[in-house]
Amino acid sequence: MRRKQRKAEGYLTVEAALLLPFVIGVLVYIIYFQLFWYNRCLMDQEAAMTAVKAVQADSIDRDALQGEVSRWREEFLTDRYVGWETDRPALVSQVDKLSVKIRGRLALPNASWNAEAVCEADRINVSAFLRKCRKTIMWMEEEK
C-alpha cells in the first residue's frame, strides 16, 4: 500500500507574515493622522476664540492683555486635546489688528508632527461702530 504524499501548502502563512507588518503600519499611521487632524482642528478653534476674546478686551497693554486672555482661557476653555501639547498663545497687537498664534505637537513616541494655528481679528472701534448703527437706524426709519 502506497501512501499519498501531500504537498505542504504554506503559502498563506508566508503571505500573512509579509503582509501583516504593512497592514499594522498603515493602521498606526491612520490613527496618528486622525489624532493630529482632531487636535489641529481644536487648536484652530481655540486660536479663533482667543482672538475674538482678545479683541473685545479693554486692555491695551500687552502684558495686561496676555494676563486677561490667559485667565479667560483657564476659566472657559477646557483641555479637550488627546495626546497633544500646546504652547502658550502668542498675541501680536497692532493698531487695528490683533493676531493670535498657537503652536502644538503630537505628544506620542516618535511623533514629530507639529502644527501652528494663526488667527487675525480686527480691533473694534466702538465710536465708529455706534455711528454706523445710528446711521443704519436712521436709514431704516427713512425707508418706512
Coordinates of N, CA, C and O in Angstrom, one line a residue:
M1 N 0.8 -1.2 0.0 CA 0.0 0.0 0.0 C 0.9 1.2 0.0 O 1.7 1.4 0.8
R2 N 0.6 2.0 -0.9 CA 1.4 3.2 -1.1 C 0.7 4.4 -0.5 O -0.5 4.6 -0.8
R3 N 1.4 5.3 0.2 CA 0.8 6.4 0.8 C 0.8 7.6 -0.1 O 1.7 7.8 -0.9
K4 N -0.2 8.4 0.0 CA -0.3 9.6 -0.8 C 0.5 10.7 -0.2 O 0.4 10.9 1.0
Q5 N 1.4 11.3 -0.9 CA 2.2 12.4 -0.4 C 1.4 13.7 -0.6 O 1.0 14.0 -1.7
R6 N 1.4 14.4 0.4 CA 0.7 15.7 0.3 C 1.8 16.8 0.2 O 2.8 16.7 0.8
K7 N 1.5 17.8 -0.6 CA 2.4 18.9 -0.6 C 2.0 19.9 0.5 O 0.8 20.1 0.7
A8 N 3.0 20.5 1.1 CA 2.7 21.5 2.1 C 2.2 22.8 1.5 O 2.8 23.3 0.6
E9 N 1.1 23.2 1.9 CA 0.5 24.4 1.4 C 0.7 25.6 2.4 O -0.3 25.9 3.1
G10 N 1.8 26.1 2.5 CA 2.1 27.1 3.5 C 2.2 28.5 2.9 O 2.7 29.4 3.5
Y11 N 1.8 28.7 1.7 CA 1.9 30.0 1.0 C 1.1 31.1 1.7 O 1.5 32.2 1.8
L12 N 0.0 30.7 2.3 CA -0.8 31.7 3.0 C -0.1 32.2 4.3 O -0.2 33.4 4.6
T13 N 0.6 31.4 4.9 CA 1.3 31.8 6.1 C 2.4 32.7 5.8 O 2.7 33.7 6.4
V14 N 3.1 32.5 4.7 CA 4.2 33.3 4.3 C 3.7 34.7 3.8 O 4.2 35.7 4.2
E15 N 2.6 34.7 3.1 CA 2.0 36.0 2.6 C 1.5 36.8 3.8 O 1.7 38.0 3.9
A16 N 0.9 36.1 4.8 CA 0.4 36.8 6.0 C 1.6 37.4 6.8 O 1.5 38.5 7.3
A17 N 2.7 36.7 6.9 CA 3.8 37.2 7.6 C 4.5 38.4 6.9 O 5.0 39.2 7.6
L18 N 4.4 38.4 5.6 CA 4.9 39.6 4.9 C 4.0 40.7 4.9 O 4.4 41.9 4.8
L19 N 2.7 40.5 4.9 CA 1.7 41.5 4.7 C 1.3 42.1 6.0 O 0.9 43.3 6.1
L20 N 1.3 41.4 7.1 CA 0.8 41.8 8.4 C 1.6 43.1 8.9 O 0.9 44.0 9.4
P21 N 2.9 43.1 8.9 CA 3.6 44.4 9.3 C 3.2 45.6 8.5 O 3.0 46.7 9.1
F22 N 2.9 45.4 7.2 CA 2.5 46.5 6.4 C 1.1 47.0 6.8 O 0.8 48.2 7.0
V23 N 0.2 46.1 7.0 CA -1.2 46.4 7.4 C -1.2 47.1 8.8 O -1.9 48.1 9.0
I24 N -0.4 46.6 9.7 CA -0.3 47.2 11.1 C 0.3 48.6 11.0 O -0.2 49.6 11.6
G25 N 1.3 48.8 10.2 CA 1.9 50.1 10.0 C 0.9 51.1 9.4 O 0.9 52.3 9.8
V26 N 0.1 50.7 8.4 CA -0.9 51.6 7.8 C -2.0 52.0 8.9 O -2.4 53.1 9.0
L27 N -2.4 51.0 9.7 CA -3.4 51.3 10.7 C -2.8 52.3 11.8 O -3.5 53.2 12.2
V28 N -1.6 52.1 12.2 CA -1.0 53.0 13.2 C -0.9 54.4 12.5 O -1.1 55.4 13.2
Y29 N -0.5 54.5 11.3 CA -0.4 55.8 10.6 C -1.7 56.5 10.6 O -1.8 57.7 10.8
I30 N -2.8 55.7 10.3 CA -4.1 56.3 10.2 C -4.5 56.8 11.6 O -5.1 57.9 11.7
I31 N -4.2 56.1 12.6 CA -4.6 56.6 14.0 C -3.8 57.8 14.3 O -4.4 58.8 14.8
Y32 N -2.5 57.9 14.0 CA -1.7 59.1 14.3 C -2.3 60.3 13.5 O -2.4 61.4 14.0
F33 N -2.6 60.0 12.2 CA -3.1 61.1 11.4 C -4.4 61.6 11.9 O -4.7 62.8 11.9
Q34 N -5.3 60.8 12.4 CA -6.6 61.2 12.9 C -6.4 62.0 14.2 O -7.1 63.0 14.4
L35 N -5.5 61.6 15.1 CA -5.2 62.3 16.3 C -4.7 63.7 15.9 O -5.1 64.7 16.5
F36 N -3.8 63.8 15.0 CA -3.2 65.0 14.5 C -4.3 65.9 14.0 O -4.4 67.1 14.3
W37 N -5.1 65.4 13.1 CA -6.2 66.2 12.5 C -7.2 66.7 13.5 O -7.5 67.9 13.5
Y38 N -7.6 65.9 14.5 CA -8.5 66.3 15.5 C -7.9 67.4 16.3 O -8.6 68.4 16.6
N39 N -6.7 67.2 16.8 CA -6.1 68.2 17.6 C -5.8 69.5 16.9 O -5.9 70.6 17.5
R40 N -5.5 69.4 15.6 CA -5.2 70.6 14.8 C -6.5 71.4 14.7 O -6.5 72.6 14.8
C41 N -7.6 70.8 14.5 CA -8.9 71.5 14.4 C -9.3 72.2 15.7 O -9.7 73.3 15.7
L42 N -9.0 71.5 16.8 CA -9.3 72.1 18.1 C -8.4 73.3 18.3 O -8.8 74.3 18.9
M43 N -7.1 73.2 17.9 CA -6.2 74.3 18.1 C -6.6 75.5 17.2 O -6.5 76.7 17.7
D44 N -7.1 75.3 16.0 CA -7.6 76.4 15.2 C -8.8 77.1 15.8 O -8.9 78.3 15.8
Q45 N -9.7 76.3 16.4 CA -10.9 76.8 17.0 C -10.5 77.6 18.3 O -11.0 78.7 18.5
E46 N -9.5 77.1 19.0 CA -9.1 77.8 20.2 C -8.4 79.1 19.8 O -8.6 80.1 20.5
A47 N -7.6 79.1 18.8 CA -7.0 80.4 18.3 C -8.0 81.4 17.9 O -7.9 82.6 18.3
A48 N -9.1 81.0 17.2 CA -10.1 81.9 16.8 C -10.9 82.5 18.0 O -11.2 83.7 18.1
M49 N -11.2 81.6 19.0 CA -11.9 82.0 20.2 C -11.1 83.0 21.0 O -11.6 84.0 21.5
T50 N -9.8 82.7 21.1 CA -8.9 83.6 21.8 C -8.7 84.9 21.2 O -8.7 86.0 21.8
A51 N -8.7 84.9 19.8 CA -8.6 86.2 19.1 C -9.8 87.1 19.3 O -9.7 88.3 19.5
V52 N -11.0 86.4 19.3 CA -12.2 87.2 19.5 C -12.3 87.8 20.9 O -12.7 88.9 21.1
K53 N -11.9 87.0 21.9 CA -11.9 87.4 23.2 C -10.9 88.6 23.4 O -11.1 89.6 24.1
A54 N -9.7 88.4 22.8 CA -8.6 89.4 23.0 C -9.0 90.8 22.3 O -8.7 91.8 22.8
V55 N -9.8 90.7 21.2 CA -10.2 91.9 20.6 C -11.2 92.6 21.4 O -11.3 93.9 21.4
Q56 N -12.1 91.9 22.1 CA -13.1 92.5 23.0 C -12.6 93.0 24.3 O -13.2 93.8 25.0
A57 N -11.3 92.6 24.6 CA -10.8 93.0 25.9 C -10.5 94.6 26.0 O -10.3 95.2 24.9
D58 N -10.6 95.1 27.2 CA -10.4 96.6 27.3 C -8.9 96.9 27.4 O -8.6 98.1 27.2
S59 N -8.1 96.0 27.8 CA -6.7 96.2 28.0 C -6.0 96.5 26.7 O -6.2 95.9 25.7
I60 N -5.1 97.6 26.7 CA -4.3 97.9 25.5 C -2.9 97.4 25.8 O -2.2 97.0 24.9
D61 N -2.5 97.4 27.1 CA -1.1 97.0 27.4 C -1.0 95.5 27.1 O -1.9 94.7 27.4
R62 N 0.1 95.2 26.5 CA 0.3 93.8 26.0 C 0.4 92.8 27.2 O -0.3 91.7 27.1
D63 N 1.0 93.1 28.3 CA 1.1 92.2 29.4 C -0.3 92.0 30.1 O -0.7 90.9 30.5
A64 N -1.0 93.1 30.2 CA -2.3 93.0 30.8 C -3.3 92.2 30.0 O -4.1 91.4 30.4
L65 N -3.1 92.4 28.6 CA -4.0 91.7 27.7 C -3.7 90.2 27.8 O -4.6 89.4 27.8
Q66 N -2.4 89.9 27.8 CA -2.0 88.5 27.9 C -2.5 87.8 29.2 O -3.0 86.7 29.2
G67 N -2.4 88.5 30.3 CA -2.9 88.0 31.6 C -4.5 87.8 31.5 O -5.0 86.8 32.0
E68 N -5.2 88.8 31.0 CA -6.6 88.7 30.9 C -7.1 87.5 30.0 O -8.0 86.8 30.3
V69 N -6.4 87.4 28.9 CA -6.7 86.3 28.0 C -6.3 84.9 28.6 O -7.1 83.9 28.5
S70 N -5.2 84.8 29.3 CA -4.8 83.6 30.0 C -5.9 83.2 31.0 O -6.2 82.0 31.2
R71 N -6.3 84.2 31.8 CA -7.4 83.9 32.8 C -8.6 83.4 32.2 O -9.3 82.4 32.6
W72 N -9.0 84.0 31.1 CA -10.2 83.6 30.4 C -10.1 82.2 29.8 O -11.0 81.4 29.9
R73 N -8.9 81.9 29.3 CA -8.7 80.5 28.7 C -8.8 79.5 29.8 O -9.4 78.4 29.6
E74 N -8.2 79.8 31.0 CA -8.2 78.8 32.1 C -9.6 78.6 32.6 O -10.0 77.5 33.0
E75 N -10.5 79.6 32.5 CA -11.8 79.5 33.1 C -12.8 78.9 32.1 O -13.6 78.0 32.5
F76 N -12.7 79.2 30.8 CA -13.7 78.8 29.9 C -13.3 77.7 28.9 O -14.1 76.9 28.4
L77 N -12.0 77.6 28.5 CA -11.6 76.6 27.6 C -11.1 75.3 28.3 O -10.1 75.4 29.1
T78 N -11.7 74.2 28.1 CA -11.3 73.0 28.7 C -10.3 72.3 27.9 O -10.1 72.5 26.7
D79 N -9.5 71.4 28.5 CA -8.5 70.7 27.8 C -9.1 69.5 27.1 O -9.4 68.5 27.7
R80 N -9.4 69.6 25.8 CA -10.0 68.6 25.0 C -9.0 67.9 24.2 O -9.4 67.0 23.4
Y81 N -7.7 68.2 24.2 CA -6.7 67.6 23.4 C -6.5 66.2 23.8 O -6.5 65.8 25.0
V82 N -6.1 65.4 22.8 CA -5.8 64.0 23.0 C -4.3 63.8 22.5 O -4.1 63.8 21.3
G83 N -3.4 63.5 23.4 CA -2.0 63.3 23.1 C -1.4 64.5 22.4 O -0.7 64.3 21.4
W84 N -1.7 65.7 22.9 CA -1.2 66.9 22.2 C -0.7 67.9 23.2 O -1.3 68.1 24.3
E85 N 0.4 68.5 22.9 CA 1.0 69.5 23.7 C 0.9 70.9 23.0 O 1.3 70.9 21.8
T86 N 0.4 71.9 23.7 CA 0.4 73.2 23.0 C 1.2 74.2 23.8 O 1.4 74.1 25.0
D87 N 1.7 75.2 23.1 CA 2.5 76.3 23.8 C 1.4 77.4 24.2 O 0.3 77.4 23.7
R88 N 1.9 78.3 25.0 CA 1.0 79.4 25.4 C 0.8 80.3 24.1 O 1.7 80.5 23.4
P89 N -0.4 80.7 23.9 CA -0.7 81.6 22.7 C 0.1 82.8 22.7 O 0.3 83.5 23.8
A90 N 0.7 83.2 21.6 CA 1.4 84.4 21.4 C 0.5 85.5 20.8 O -0.1 85.2 19.8
L91 N 0.3 86.6 21.5 CA -0.5 87.7 21.0 C 0.4 88.8 20.4 O 1.3 89.3 21.0
V92 N 0.1 89.1 19.1 CA 0.8 90.2 18.5 C -0.3 91.3 18.2 O -1.2 91.1 17.4
S93 N -0.1 92.4 18.9 CA -1.1 93.5 18.8 C -0.6 94.6 17.9 O 0.6 95.1 18.1
Q94 N -1.4 95.1 17.0 CA -1.1 96.2 16.2 C -2.2 97.3 16.4 O -3.1 97.1 17.3
V95 N -2.1 98.4 15.7 CA -3.1 99.4 16.0 C -4.5 99.0 15.7 O -5.4 99.2 16.5
D96 N -4.8 98.4 14.6 CA -6.1 98.0 14.2 C -6.3 96.5 14.1 O -7.4 96.0 13.8
K97 N -5.3 95.7 14.3 CA -5.4 94.2 14.2 C -4.8 93.6 15.4 O -3.9 94.1 16.1
L98 N -5.2 92.4 15.7 CA -4.6 91.5 16.7 C -4.5 90.1 16.2 O -5.4 89.6 15.5
S99 N -3.3 89.5 16.4 CA -3.0 88.2 15.8 C -2.7 87.3 17.0 O -2.0 87.6 17.9
V100 N -3.3 86.1 16.9 CA -3.0 85.0 17.9 C -2.4 83.8 17.2 O -2.9 83.4 16.2
K101 N -1.2 83.4 17.8 CA -0.5 82.3 17.2 C -0.3 81.2 18.3 O 0.2 81.5 19.4
I102 N -0.8 80.0 18.0 CA -0.6 78.8 18.9 C 0.2 77.7 18.2 O -0.2 77.4 17.0
R103 N 1.1 77.2 18.8 CA 1.9 76.1 18.3 C 1.6 74.8 19.1 O 1.5 74.9 20.3
G104 N 1.5 73.7 18.4 CA 1.3 72.4 19.1 C 2.0 71.3 18.4 O 2.5 71.4 17.3
R105 N 2.1 70.2 19.2 CA 2.8 69.0 18.6 C 2.1 67.7 19.2 O 1.6 67.7 20.3
L106 N 2.2 66.7 18.4 CA 1.7 65.4 18.9 C 2.6 64.8 19.9 O 3.8 64.7 19.7
A107 N 2.1 64.5 21.1 CA 3.0 64.1 22.2 C 3.0 62.5 22.3 O 2.9 62.0 23.4
L108 N 3.2 61.9 21.2 CA 3.3 60.4 21.3 C 4.7 60.0 20.9 O 5.4 60.8 20.3
P109 N 5.2 58.8 21.3 CA 6.6 58.5 21.0 C 6.8 58.5 19.5 O 6.0 58.1 18.7
N110 N 8.0 59.0 19.2 CA 8.5 59.1 17.8 C 7.5 59.9 16.9 O 7.4 59.6 15.7
A111 N 6.8 60.8 17.4 CA 5.9 61.7 16.6 C 6.5 63.1 16.5 O 6.7 63.8 17.4
S112 N 6.8 63.4 15.3 CA 7.4 64.8 15.0 C 6.4 65.6 14.2 O 6.7 66.3 13.3
W113 N 5.1 65.4 14.5 CA 4.1 66.1 13.8 C 3.7 67.4 14.5 O 3.2 67.4 15.6
N114 N 4.1 68.5 13.9 CA 3.9 69.9 14.5 C 2.9 70.6 13.7 O 2.7 70.4 12.5
A115 N 2.2 71.6 14.4 CA 1.2 72.4 13.7 C 1.2 73.8 14.3 O 1.7 74.0 15.5
E116 N 0.7 74.7 13.6 CA 0.6 76.1 14.0 C -0.7 76.7 13.6 O -1.1 76.5 12.4
A117 N -1.4 77.3 14.5 CA -2.7 78.0 14.1 C -2.5 79.5 14.3 O -2.1 79.9 15.4
V118 N -2.9 80.3 13.3 CA -2.8 81.7 13.4 C -4.2 82.3 13.1 O -4.8 81.9 12.1
C119 N -4.6 83.2 13.9 CA -5.9 83.8 13.6 C -5.8 85.3 13.8 O -5.2 85.8 14.9
E120 N -6.2 86.1 12.9 CA -6.2 87.6 13.0 C -7.6 88.1 13.1 O -8.5 87.6 12.5
A121 N -7.7 89.1 13.9 CA -9.0 89.8 14.1 C -8.8 91.3 14.1 O -7.8 91.8 14.5
D122 N -9.8 92.0 13.6 CA -9.8 93.4 13.6 C -10.3 94.0 14.9 O -11.2 93.5 15.5
R123 N -9.6 95.0 15.4 CA -10.0 95.6 16.6 C -11.3 96.4 16.4 O -11.5 96.9 15.3
I124 N -12.1 96.4 17.4 CA -13.4 97.1 17.3 C -13.3 98.5 17.7 O -12.8 98.8 18.8
N125 N -13.6 99.5 16.8 CA -13.6 100.9 17.2 C -15.1 101.2 17.6 O -16.0 101.2 16.8
V126 N -15.3 101.3 18.9 CA -16.6 101.4 19.4 C -17.4 102.6 18.9 O -18.5 102.6 18.5
S127 N -16.7 103.8 18.9 CA -17.4 105.0 18.4 C -17.8 104.9 17.0 O -18.9 105.3 16.6
A128 N -16.9 104.3 16.1 CA -17.3 104.2 14.7 C -18.4 103.2 14.5 O -19.3 103.4 13.7
F129 N -18.4 102.1 15.3 CA -19.5 101.1 15.3 C -20.8 101.8 15.7 O -21.8 101.5 15.0
L130 N -20.8 102.6 16.7 CA -22.1 103.2 17.2 C -22.6 104.2 16.1 O -23.8 104.3 15.9
R131 N -21.6 104.9 15.5 CA -22.1 105.8 14.4 C -22.7 105.1 13.3 O -23.7 105.5 12.7
K132 N -22.1 103.9 12.9 CA -22.7 103.1 11.8 C -24.1 102.6 12.2 O -25.0 102.6 11.4
C133 N -24.2 102.2 13.5 CA -25.5 101.7 13.9 C -26.6 102.8 13.9 O -27.7 102.6 13.4
R134 N -26.2 104.0 14.3 CA -27.2 105.1 14.3 C -27.6 105.5 12.8 O -28.7 105.7 12.5
K135 N -26.6 105.5 11.9 CA -26.9 105.8 10.5 C -27.8 104.7 9.9 O -28.7 105.0 9.2
T136 N -27.6 103.4 10.3 CA -28.4 102.4 9.8 C -29.9 102.5 10.3 O -30.8 102.3 9.6
I137 N -30.0 102.9 11.6 CA -31.3 103.1 12.2 C -32.0 104.2 11.5 O -33.2 104.2 11.2
M138 N -31.3 105.3 11.3 CA -31.9 106.5 10.6 C -32.3 106.1 9.2 O -33.4 106.5 8.7
W139 N -31.5 105.3 8.5 CA -31.8 104.9 7.1 C -33.0 104.0 7.1 O -33.9 104.2 6.3
M140 N -33.2 103.1 8.1 CA -34.3 102.2 8.2 C -35.6 103.0 8.5 O -36.7 102.7 8.0
E141 N -35.5 104.1 9.3 CA -36.7 104.9 9.6 C -37.1 105.7 8.4 O -38.3 105.9 8.2
E142 N -36.2 106.1 7.6 CA -36.5 106.9 6.4 C -37.2 106.0 5.4 O -38.0 106.5 4.6
E143 N -36.8 104.8 5.3 CA -37.4 103.8 4.4 C -38.9 103.5 4.7 O -39.6 103.1 3.8
K144 N -39.3 103.7 5.9 CA -40.7 103.3 6.3 C -41.7 104.2 5.7 O -41.9 105.1 5.3

